[in-house]
Coordinates of C-alpha atoms and ligand atoms in Angstrom, one line a residue:
M1359 CA -77.4 6.7 23.3
S1360 CA -78.3 10.0 25.8
R1361 CA -79.0 13.6 24.1
P1362 CA -78.3 16.7 25.6
L1363 CA -81.2 17.1 28.6
V1364 CA -83.8 19.2 26.4
R1365 CA -85.2 22.2 29.0
T1366 CA -88.3 24.0 27.8
V1367 CA -87.4 27.5 29.1
G1368 CA -89.4 28.8 26.7
T1369 CA -89.2 31.6 23.4
L1370 CA -87.0 33.6 22.9
V1371 CA -87.3 37.2 22.8
R1372 CA -87.6 38.6 19.4
S1373 CA -85.6 42.2 18.3
A1374 CA -88.0 44.5 17.8
C1375 CA -86.4 46.2 14.7
R1376 CA -85.8 44.4 11.8
Q1377 CA -85.0 46.8 8.8
F1378 CA -81.7 44.4 8.2
S1379 CA -83.1 41.0 8.9
A1380 CA -85.3 39.2 6.8
V1381 CA -85.9 36.6 9.6
P1382 CA -86.0 37.5 13.6
L1383 CA -82.2 37.3 14.9
A1384 CA -83.8 35.6 17.7
S1385 CA -84.5 31.9 17.5
A1386 CA -87.4 30.2 19.0
S1387 CA -86.4 26.9 19.7
P1388 CA -86.7 25.7 23.4
L1389 CA -83.0 26.2 25.3
V1390 CA -81.1 22.9 25.0
H1391 CA -78.9 22.0 28.2
Y1392 CA -75.3 20.1 27.6
G1393 CA -74.1 18.1 30.3
L1394 CA -70.1 17.6 30.6
W1395 CA -68.9 14.3 28.5
V1396 CA -67.0 12.2 30.6
D1397 CA -66.5 8.0 30.4
G1398 CA -69.1 8.2 27.5
A1399 CA -72.2 10.0 28.6
W1400 CA -73.6 13.0 29.5
V1401 CA -72.9 13.5 33.0
E1402 CA -73.9 16.4 35.4
N1403 CA -72.5 16.9 38.5
A1404 CA -70.9 19.9 37.6
S1405 CA -69.9 22.8 40.0
E1406 CA -71.8 24.9 38.1
T1407 CA -74.1 25.6 35.1
V1408 CA -73.3 28.6 32.3
T1409 CA -75.5 30.3 30.0
V1410 CA -74.2 30.6 26.1
E1411 CA -75.0 33.7 24.8
N1412 CA -75.7 34.3 20.7
P1413 CA -73.5 37.6 20.2
A1414 CA -75.4 39.0 17.0
T1415 CA -78.4 39.2 20.0
G1416 CA -77.4 38.9 23.7
E1417 CA -79.9 36.1 23.9
A1418 CA -79.4 32.9 25.6
V1419 CA -78.9 30.0 23.2
A1420 CA -77.9 27.0 25.7
T1421 CA -77.1 26.3 29.0
V1422 CA -74.0 24.0 30.0
A1423 CA -72.4 22.4 33.2
S1424 CA -69.4 23.9 33.6
G1425 CA -66.6 22.5 35.2
G1426 CA -63.8 23.4 37.4
A1427 CA -60.5 21.3 39.0
S1428 CA -62.1 18.6 40.7
E1429 CA -64.4 17.9 37.3
I1430 CA -61.0 18.3 35.7
D1431 CA -59.5 15.6 37.6
A1432 CA -62.0 13.1 37.7
A1433 CA -62.0 13.4 33.8
V1434 CA -58.3 12.9 33.2
R1435 CA -58.6 10.0 35.5
G1436 CA -60.7 8.4 33.3
A1437 CA -58.7 9.3 30.5
R1438 CA -55.5 7.4 32.1
R1439 CA -57.6 4.4 32.7
A1440 CA -59.1 4.1 29.2
F1441 CA -55.4 4.8 28.1
D1442 CA -54.0 2.1 30.2
S1443 CA -57.0 -0.3 29.3
G1444 CA -55.3 -0.5 25.8
E1445 CA -59.0 -0.8 23.8
W1446 CA -57.9 2.8 22.4
S1447 CA -54.4 3.1 22.7
E1448 CA -53.4 -0.7 22.1
M1449 CA -55.7 -1.1 18.9
P1450 CA -54.1 -2.0 15.5
P1451 CA -54.2 1.5 13.6
R1452 CA -56.0 0.4 10.8
A1453 CA -58.9 -0.4 13.2
R1454 CA -58.8 3.1 14.5
C1455 CA -58.9 4.2 11.0
R1456 CA -61.7 2.6 10.0
I1457 CA -63.5 4.0 13.4
L1458 CA -62.2 7.8 12.6
F1459 CA -63.5 7.6 9.1
R1460 CA -67.0 6.3 10.6
A1461 CA -66.8 9.1 12.8
A1462 CA -66.1 11.8 9.2
E1463 CA -69.1 10.1 8.2
L1464 CA -71.7 10.7 11.0
L1465 CA -69.9 14.4 11.3
R1466 CA -70.8 14.9 7.8
N1467 CA -74.3 14.0 8.1
S1468 CA -74.7 16.5 11.4
L1469 CA -72.7 19.7 9.6
P1470 CA -76.1 21.5 9.0
E1471 CA -77.2 21.4 12.6
L1472 CA -73.4 22.1 14.1
A1473 CA -73.0 25.1 11.4
E1474 CA -75.9 26.6 13.0
I1475 CA -74.9 26.0 16.3
E1476 CA -71.9 27.3 15.5
T1477 CA -73.4 30.5 14.3
R1478 CA -75.2 30.8 17.0
Q1479 CA -73.0 30.5 19.6
T1480 CA -70.0 32.8 18.1
G1481 CA -71.6 35.1 15.8
R1482 CA -69.7 34.2 13.0
C1483 CA -71.7 34.2 9.7
L1484 CA -73.6 30.6 9.2
R1485 CA -72.7 31.2 5.1
E1486 CA -68.9 30.9 6.2
Y1487 CA -69.2 27.8 8.8
K1488 CA -70.9 26.0 5.8
A1489 CA -68.1 26.2 3.8
Q1490 CA -65.3 25.7 6.7
L1491 CA -66.8 22.6 8.6
G1492 CA -67.4 20.6 4.9
R1493 CA -64.0 20.3 5.3
V1494 CA -63.5 19.7 9.2
P1495 CA -64.2 15.7 8.7
E1496 CA -61.0 15.3 6.6
W1497 CA -59.1 16.1 9.3
L1498 CA -60.4 12.3 10.9
E1499 CA -59.8 11.6 7.7
Y1500 CA -56.4 12.5 6.9
Q1501 CA -54.6 11.2 10.2
G1502 CA -56.9 8.2 10.2
S1503 CA -55.2 7.0 7.2
Y1504 CA -52.0 8.7 8.6
A1505 CA -51.7 6.3 11.0
A1506 CA -52.7 3.3 9.4
T1507 CA -50.2 3.7 7.0
K1508 CA -46.8 5.8 7.3
G1509 CA -47.3 7.4 11.2
F1510 CA -46.1 4.4 12.7
E1511 CA -43.3 2.7 10.3
G1512 CA -40.5 1.9 12.1
R1513 CA -36.8 3.0 11.6
L1514 CA -33.8 0.7 11.7
P1515 CA -30.7 2.9 12.1
P1516 CA -27.4 2.1 11.0
L1517 CA -25.4 1.9 13.8
V1518 CA -21.9 2.4 13.7
D1519 CA -21.6 -1.4 15.1
G1520 CA -23.9 -2.9 13.2
A1521 CA -22.8 -5.6 12.2
D1522 CA -23.2 -6.7 15.8
H1523 CA -26.4 -5.1 16.6
V1524 CA -30.0 -4.5 14.9
N1525 CA -31.9 -1.1 16.4
L1526 CA -35.4 -1.0 15.3
V1527 CA -37.3 2.6 16.3
W1528 CA -40.8 2.7 17.0
R1529 CA -43.2 5.4 17.8
V1530 CA -45.7 4.9 20.5
P1531 CA -48.9 7.2 22.3
L1532 CA -48.1 9.6 24.3
G1533 CA -50.9 8.7 26.9
V1534 CA -53.7 11.5 28.4
C1535 CA -53.4 14.8 26.4
G1536 CA -54.8 17.8 27.9
L1537 CA -56.4 19.8 25.2
I1538 CA -57.3 23.7 25.2
T1539 CA -59.4 25.2 22.3
P1540 CA -60.5 29.0 21.8
W1541 CA -64.1 30.2 20.8
N1542 CA -63.2 31.5 17.1
H1543 CA -63.5 28.0 15.6
P1544 CA -64.9 25.7 17.8
L1545 CA -65.1 22.7 16.1
L1546 CA -62.5 22.7 13.7
I1547 CA -59.8 24.1 15.9
A1548 CA -61.1 21.1 18.2
T1549 CA -61.2 18.4 15.3
K1550 CA -57.9 19.3 14.4
K1551 CA -56.5 18.6 17.8
V1552 CA -58.8 15.4 18.8
A1553 CA -58.5 13.9 15.3
V1554 CA -54.5 13.3 15.6
A1555 CA -54.4 13.0 18.8
L1556 CA -57.2 10.0 18.8
A1557 CA -55.5 8.3 15.5
A1558 CA -51.8 8.3 17.5
G1559 CA -54.0 6.4 20.0
N1560 CA -53.9 8.7 22.8
T1561 CA -57.2 9.6 25.0
M1562 CA -57.7 13.0 26.2
V1563 CA -59.4 15.9 28.0
L1564 CA -61.0 18.5 26.2
K1565 CA -61.4 22.2 27.6
P1566 CA -63.3 24.1 25.3
P1567 CA -64.4 27.7 26.1
L1568 CA -67.6 28.9 27.8
E1569 CA -68.0 31.3 25.2
A1570 CA -69.0 28.5 22.7
P1571 CA -68.6 24.8 23.7
L1572 CA -71.8 23.1 22.6
T1573 CA -70.0 22.0 18.9
V1574 CA -66.6 20.4 20.8
L1575 CA -69.5 18.5 23.2
R1576 CA -71.5 17.2 19.7
L1577 CA -68.5 16.0 18.6
A1578 CA -67.1 14.0 21.8
E1579 CA -70.6 12.6 21.2
I1580 CA -70.3 11.9 17.6
L1581 CA -66.8 10.2 18.3
H1582 CA -69.2 7.8 20.8
Q1583 CA -71.2 6.7 18.5
A1584 CA -68.8 5.7 15.9
G1585 CA -67.2 3.3 18.2
V1586 CA -64.3 5.4 19.8
P1587 CA -64.3 3.9 23.4
P1588 CA -65.3 5.5 26.7
G1589 CA -62.9 7.7 28.4
T1590 CA -60.9 8.3 25.3
V1591 CA -62.3 11.8 24.5
Q1592 CA -63.6 13.7 27.6
V1593 CA -65.0 17.3 27.4
V1594 CA -65.2 19.4 30.4
P1595 CA -66.2 23.0 29.6
G1596 CA -64.7 25.5 32.3
P1597 CA -63.1 28.9 33.1
G1598 CA -59.5 29.1 32.1
P1599 CA -58.1 30.0 35.0
T1600 CA -59.6 27.1 37.0
A1601 CA -60.7 24.5 34.6
G1602 CA -58.0 25.1 32.0
D1603 CA -55.4 25.8 34.5
A1604 CA -55.9 22.5 36.5
L1605 CA -55.8 20.6 33.2
A1606 CA -52.0 21.9 32.7
R1607 CA -50.8 21.4 36.0
H1608 CA -52.6 17.8 36.1
P1609 CA -49.7 15.0 36.6
L1610 CA -51.0 12.5 34.5
V1611 CA -51.5 14.8 31.4
E1612 CA -48.6 13.9 29.4
R1613 CA -49.3 16.7 26.7
V1614 CA -50.7 20.1 26.6
D1615 CA -51.9 21.4 23.2
F1616 CA -53.3 24.7 23.6
T1617 CA -54.7 27.3 21.3
G1618 CA -55.6 31.1 21.9
G1619 CA -53.9 33.9 23.2
T1620 CA -49.9 34.5 24.0
V1621 CA -50.5 35.8 27.4
T1622 CA -52.8 32.5 28.1
G1623 CA -50.2 30.3 26.5
L1624 CA -47.6 31.7 28.7
N1625 CA -49.8 31.5 31.8
I1626 CA -50.2 27.8 31.1
A1627 CA -46.1 27.3 30.7
R1628 CA -45.8 28.8 34.1
S1629 CA -48.1 26.7 36.0
M1630 CA -46.5 23.2 34.0
A1631 CA -43.9 24.8 35.3
D1632 CA -45.0 25.6 38.9
A1633 CA -46.5 22.4 38.7
G1634 CA -42.8 20.7 38.0
R1635 CA -44.2 19.2 35.0
V1636 CA -42.0 17.9 32.2
R1637 CA -44.0 17.5 29.4
S1638 CA -45.1 18.0 25.4
F1639 CA -46.2 21.5 24.7
G1640 CA -47.9 22.9 21.6
A1641 CA -49.1 26.4 21.4
E1642 CA -51.0 28.2 18.4
L1643 CA -51.3 31.7 19.6
G1644 CA -52.0 35.2 18.4
G1645 CA -50.7 36.6 15.4
N1646 CA -51.1 40.0 13.3
A1647 CA -50.8 38.9 10.1
P1648 CA -49.0 41.5 7.9
I1649 CA -50.3 41.4 3.9
L1650 CA -47.6 42.7 0.9
V1651 CA -49.3 44.0 -2.0
F1652 CA -47.0 44.9 -4.8
A1653 CA -47.6 47.1 -7.9
D1654 CA -47.0 43.8 -10.0
A1655 CA -50.3 42.3 -8.5
R1656 CA -52.4 41.2 -11.7
S1657 CA -54.9 43.7 -10.7
V1658 CA -55.5 46.3 -8.0
E1659 CA -59.2 44.8 -7.7
E1660 CA -58.3 41.5 -7.0
A1661 CA -56.1 42.2 -4.4
V1662 CA -58.5 44.4 -2.6
D1663 CA -61.0 41.9 -3.0
G1664 CA -58.4 39.3 -1.4
V1665 CA -57.9 41.7 1.3
A1666 CA -60.6 42.3 2.0
F1667 CA -61.8 38.5 2.1
A1668 CA -57.9 38.2 4.4
A1669 CA -59.3 40.5 6.9
F1670 CA -63.0 40.5 7.2
V1671 CA -63.5 36.9 7.3
A1672 CA -65.2 36.1 10.6
S1673 CA -65.3 39.8 11.6
G1674 CA -61.3 39.5 11.4
Q1675 CA -61.6 37.2 14.8
T1676 CA -58.7 34.5 13.6
C1677 CA -55.0 34.2 14.7
V1678 CA -54.5 34.6 10.8
S1679 CA -56.5 38.1 10.0
A1680 CA -55.0 39.9 7.8
K1681 CA -54.0 42.8 10.4
R1682 CA -51.1 44.8 8.3
V1683 CA -51.9 45.9 4.7
L1684 CA -48.6 47.2 3.5
V1685 CA -49.3 48.3 0.1
Q1686 CA -46.3 49.5 -2.5
R1687 CA -46.8 53.7 -3.0
E1688 CA -47.0 53.6 -6.8
I1689 CA -50.7 51.5 -6.4
K1690 CA -51.6 52.9 -2.8
A1691 CA -54.1 55.7 -3.7
E1692 CA -56.1 53.6 -6.1
F1693 CA -56.0 50.2 -3.5
Q1694 CA -57.3 52.7 -0.2
E1695 CA -59.9 53.9 -2.8
R1696 CA -61.0 50.8 -3.6
L1697 CA -60.6 48.9 -0.4
V1698 CA -62.5 51.8 1.5
A1699 CA -65.2 51.8 -1.2
K1700 CA -65.9 48.1 -1.1
V1701 CA -65.2 47.9 2.9
K1702 CA -67.9 50.6 3.4
A1703 CA -70.6 48.5 1.2
L1704 CA -70.0 45.6 3.5
R1705 CA -73.3 44.3 5.1
L1706 CA -72.9 43.9 8.8
A1707 CA -76.3 42.2 9.9
D1708 CA -77.7 39.0 11.0
P1709 CA -75.0 35.8 10.2
M1710 CA -77.8 33.6 9.9
L1711 CA -78.9 35.4 6.7
P1712 CA -77.0 34.0 3.4
D1713 CA -76.3 37.9 2.1
T1714 CA -74.7 39.0 5.4
D1715 CA -70.9 39.6 5.5
L1716 CA -70.0 40.2 8.6
G1717 CA -71.4 39.5 12.2
P1718 CA -70.7 40.6 15.6
V1719 CA -67.6 40.1 17.8
I1720 CA -68.1 37.4 20.4
S1721 CA -68.7 40.1 23.2
Q1722 CA -69.4 42.8 24.9
T1723 CA -66.0 42.9 26.7
Q1724 CA -64.1 42.0 23.5
L1725 CA -66.5 44.7 21.5
E1726 CA -64.6 47.2 24.2
R1727 CA -61.1 45.7 23.7
I1728 CA -61.3 46.7 20.5
E1729 CA -63.1 50.2 20.6
G1730 CA -60.1 50.6 23.4
Q1731 CA -57.2 49.4 20.8
V1732 CA -58.9 52.2 18.0
K1733 CA -59.1 54.9 20.4
R1734 CA -55.5 54.7 20.9
A1735 CA -54.6 53.9 17.8
L1736 CA -56.5 57.4 16.5
E1737 CA -54.6 59.2 19.9
A1738 CA -51.3 58.1 18.5
G1739 CA -51.5 59.4 15.1
A1740 CA -53.4 56.9 13.0
E1741 CA -56.4 58.5 10.4
L1742 CA -59.8 56.7 10.1
L1743 CA -60.5 55.6 6.8
C1744 CA -63.7 54.3 7.8
G1745 CA -65.7 52.6 10.4
G1746 CA -64.5 53.0 13.5
R1747 CA -67.6 52.7 15.5
R1748 CA -70.9 50.2 16.6
P1749 CA -73.5 50.3 13.3
G1750 CA -75.9 53.5 14.2
R1751 CA -79.2 53.7 15.1
E1752 CA -80.4 53.5 11.9
R1753 CA -78.9 49.7 12.1
C1754 CA -81.1 49.5 15.0
A1755 CA -81.9 45.4 14.4
L1756 CA -78.0 45.1 15.5
E1757 CA -78.3 47.2 19.0
K1758 CA -78.3 44.1 21.0
G1759 CA -75.4 42.1 19.7
Y1760 CA -71.7 43.0 19.4
F1761 CA -71.4 44.5 16.2
Y1762 CA -68.4 46.8 15.3
E1763 CA -68.4 48.3 11.6
P1764 CA -65.1 47.2 9.2
T1765 CA -62.8 49.5 10.0
V1766 CA -59.8 50.8 8.0
L1767 CA -56.5 52.7 9.2
T1768 CA -53.9 54.5 7.7
N1769 CA -50.8 56.8 8.9
V1770 CA -49.9 54.0 11.2
S1771 CA -46.7 53.8 12.4
P1772 CA -44.4 50.4 13.6
E1773 CA -44.9 51.8 16.8
N1774 CA -48.6 53.0 16.6
P1775 CA -50.8 50.0 18.7
A1776 CA -53.1 49.1 15.5
F1777 CA -49.7 48.2 14.1
A1778 CA -47.7 46.6 17.3
E1779 CA -50.5 44.8 18.8
E1780 CA -53.0 41.9 18.2
I1781 CA -56.4 43.3 16.9
F1782 CA -59.1 40.7 17.5
G1783 CA -61.6 41.9 15.6
P1784 CA -62.3 44.3 12.1
V1785 CA -60.1 46.6 12.3
I1786 CA -56.5 46.3 9.9
S1787 CA -54.2 49.5 9.2
L1788 CA -53.4 50.5 5.7
S1789 CA -49.7 51.0 4.8
E1790 CA -47.0 52.3 2.1
F1791 CA -43.9 51.0 1.3
Q1792 CA -41.5 51.8 -1.7
S1793 CA -38.9 48.5 -1.9
E1794 CA -39.3 45.3 -1.9
Q1795 CA -36.8 45.4 1.3
E1796 CA -38.9 48.1 3.0
G1797 CA -41.6 46.4 2.7
I1798 CA -39.9 43.1 4.0
A1799 CA -38.4 44.8 7.0
L1800 CA -42.2 46.5 7.9
A1801 CA -44.2 42.8 7.3
N1802 CA -41.3 41.3 9.9
A1803 CA -41.4 44.3 12.6
S1804 CA -43.6 42.4 14.9
Q1805 CA -43.5 40.6 17.9
Y1806 CA -45.9 37.6 15.9
G1807 CA -45.4 35.5 13.1
L1808 CA -48.0 33.3 12.1
G1809 CA -49.5 34.1 8.8
G1810 CA -48.7 36.6 6.2
A1811 CA -49.6 37.1 2.4
I1812 CA -47.8 38.2 -0.8
W1813 CA -49.7 39.9 -3.7
T1814 CA -48.0 39.5 -6.8
S1815 CA -47.8 38.3 -10.0
D1816 CA -43.9 38.0 -10.4
V1817 CA -43.0 34.4 -9.1
R1818 CA -39.6 34.9 -8.7
R1819 CA -40.5 37.7 -6.4
A1820 CA -43.1 35.4 -4.4
H1821 CA -40.6 32.7 -3.3
R1822 CA -37.4 35.2 -2.4
V1823 CA -40.2 37.3 -0.4
A1824 CA -41.4 34.7 1.0
K1825 CA -38.3 33.1 2.2
K1826 CA -37.6 36.5 3.9
L1827 CA -41.0 36.7 5.9
R1828 CA -40.6 35.5 9.4
C1829 CA -44.1 33.7 9.6
G1830 CA -44.9 30.4 9.5
L1831 CA -47.9 30.0 7.4
I1832 CA -47.4 32.1 3.9
W1833 CA -49.8 32.5 1.1
V1834 CA -49.4 34.0 -2.6
N1835 CA -52.2 35.5 -4.2
C1836 CA -54.8 33.9 -2.0
H1837 CA -55.5 33.7 1.9
H1838 CA -56.7 31.4 4.9
R1839 CA -55.8 28.1 3.4
N1840 CA -55.7 25.3 5.7
D1841 CA -55.4 21.3 4.9
P1842 CA -55.1 18.2 7.1
S1843 CA -51.9 18.2 5.5
S1844 CA -50.1 21.1 5.2
P1845 CA -48.4 22.2 8.7
W1846 CA -50.0 25.0 10.2
G1847 CA -48.1 26.8 13.1
G1848 CA -46.2 30.0 13.6
F1849 CA -43.0 31.9 14.7
G1850 CA -41.7 34.0 17.2
Q1851 CA -44.7 35.0 19.9
S1852 CA -47.5 33.1 18.1
G1853 CA -46.0 29.9 18.8
I1854 CA -44.4 26.3 19.3
G1855 CA -45.3 23.4 17.4
R1856 CA -47.0 22.5 14.7
E1857 CA -50.9 21.0 13.5
N1858 CA -51.7 19.2 10.8
G1859 CA -49.9 16.6 8.8
P1860 CA -46.8 14.2 9.8
D1861 CA -45.5 17.2 12.0
A1862 CA -48.7 17.0 14.2
F1863 CA -48.6 13.5 14.1
E1864 CA -44.8 13.1 15.4
E1865 CA -46.0 15.6 18.3
Y1866 CA -48.7 13.6 19.7
T1867 CA -46.3 10.3 19.6
T1868 CA -42.8 9.8 20.8
T1869 CA -40.1 7.3 19.5
Q1870 CA -38.8 4.0 21.6
S1871 CA -35.6 2.4 20.6
L1872 CA -34.7 -0.8 20.7
T1873 CA -31.2 -2.3 20.6
I1874 CA -30.7 -6.3 20.1
R1875 CA -27.0 -7.6 20.2
T1876 CA -27.2 -10.2 17.6
S1877 CA -23.0 -10.8 17.6
E1878 CA -22.4 -14.8 18.7
A1879 CA -19.3 -13.6 20.4
R1880 CA -18.9 -13.1 24.1
E1881 CA -19.3 -9.4 25.4
N1882 CA -16.6 -8.9 28.5
W1883 CA -15.7 -5.3 29.0
F1884 CA -14.2 -5.8 32.5
G1885 CA -12.5 -8.7 31.5
D1886 CA -11.4 -11.9 33.6
V1887 CA -11.6 -9.7 37.1
N1888 CA -11.5 -13.1 39.3
A1889 CA -8.4 -13.9 37.7
R1890 CA -6.7 -10.3 39.0
Y1891 CA -7.1 -12.2 42.4
S1892 CA -5.8 -15.7 42.1
Ligands
NAD60 P1 -57.7 32.7 25.2 O1 -56.2 32.4 25.5 O2 -58.7 33.5 26.0 O3 -58.7 31.1 25.6 C1 -58.6 30.1 24.7 C2 -58.8 28.9 26.0 O4 -57.7 29.1 26.9 C3 -60.0 28.9 26.2 O5 -60.4 27.4 26.5 C4 -60.0 29.5 28.2 O6 -60.8 29.5 28.7 C5 -58.6 29.4 28.2 N1 -58.0 29.6 29.2 C6 -58.1 31.0 29.3 N2 -57.0 31.1 30.7 C7 -56.4 30.1 30.8 C8 -55.5 29.9 32.1 N3 -55.0 30.6 32.5 N4 -55.2 28.6 32.0 C9 -55.6 27.5 31.0 N5 -56.4 27.9 30.3 C10 -57.1 29.2 29.9 O7 -58.3 32.9 23.8 P2 -59.6 33.0 23.1 O8 -59.9 34.8 23.0 O9 -60.5 32.0 23.4 O10 -58.9 33.2 21.5 C11 -58.5 34.0 20.7 C12 -56.7 34.1 20.4 O11 -56.9 32.6 20.2 C13 -56.3 35.0 19.9 O12 -55.4 35.3 20.4 C14 -55.9 34.2 18.8 O13 -55.2 34.9 17.8 C15 -55.6 33.4 19.1 N6 -55.7 31.9 18.6 C16 -54.7 31.4 17.7 C17 -54.8 30.3 16.6 C18 -53.9 29.3 16.0 O14 -53.6 28.7 15.1 N7 -52.7 30.2 16.4 C19 -56.4 29.6 16.1 C20 -57.2 30.6 17.0 C21 -57.0 31.4 17.1

């Protein structure tokens, strides 16, 4: 088995200031180089090599081969050959399931190492990745099991002329799928897509983001070790506008499944149309999650804990992170006081440390975008309750990273950018509502409709309000719950299609319908036409 090429680029620079870090922010390990993963091996014929940066320190984590249109073309053609060979696509689903279970086990064994890589390439806290990645192998097991049991079960629709005909309907894989993934949960999001695509019998080309491609490359290697044939899972990291676009346009791709920003999703849809391609398309896009906190929540303290978790885990960089916190008037003052106290106490530090609450955001560009959005929110009348800046000089261990203090804004009208836009970082707005109806109207006053949450102890209210929210995912007295069996996807500008569960399996397969005439009687629609001229 080939391994990523290790280059001894040398020891990384350590941060001079460590008041907030018990161990150095920088890693002393040698820099690893990753190739593209194509046809079951590491390949090095990419147009470019890029450096993956640690957002907590600005230092290099690894180098990676970055592909463009020609590498994508070669990978898609390889995936098509693999599909046509039938080795995977025609393998009995139970045999595929066994391989996916083996892959899940291998993945489990690699999780401690993969969690560290995730933290180094994204800056998200190691403690969070340890919790999140522990669940990731379940996606391979769930979809493998579903394919082996229910997924390919056919149907016999009762035709109107059923006495003379039998109709058999079964599911088949689509072919080559193009998967385009974001940096914010690199391994989780890639595995969600790969697990169902594989279980359904497809082959695929995956284009992870250049910010965080490393664990996705490792996933492909693990799948190979488990017995997934060469060419079935190809991974080509590369820039979105070239590699991603080439994948979306490629004539041999039968489905594009994208997770990322709404604008990018629209660009991909446009490229597919420009290329004259009609194909299956899944899009998991941006969000701007509302949380409704009702006065009948079990306790204000518990709701504050829940909102802080919903908003600031992953430094607010998830598509379902709480953004618009809507609190019923009776408890707004107490809620605000407790929330601000809690947020001010959150520890912004080295994400490798077990007691760090927030790491940095992903990049300098993203840090500046968040700063710009907060500035515009304040100019539009919002009031800053805490945060709203990079950490001060007293936290100089964080100077080289892209840290932004957890931020709470209030006096935010629905027209304010902080209410209307997705701020992909640790920033929330706090507003109040009086009646249930007003709360629902505020929650729905967004072009997005992905995650949403309700804090109440009244089960009737929870059910009533949930049915009115225009969100694909709703949590009551909790947040961020995600399971391979439970559909994931949005309304409105948050996307189309669903990940997870049977819904995703159906999106990665299509039906074939076979009608067999069983009648003994002869059928002759036009009658004996020769007799007309005799
Ligand atoms: P992004 O849209 O910038 O990039 C996502 C992927 O698309 C990357 O691989 C990128 O290289 C690629 N890409 C960029 N331009 C492209 C183009 N023109 N053609 C083809 N591919 C292109 O998003 P991001 O910054 O990586 O992720 C953050 C966004 O993702 C947020 O808006 C967040 O809400 C969203 N997101 C949604 C979900 C969900 O489940 N709905 C999950 C995670 C993230």
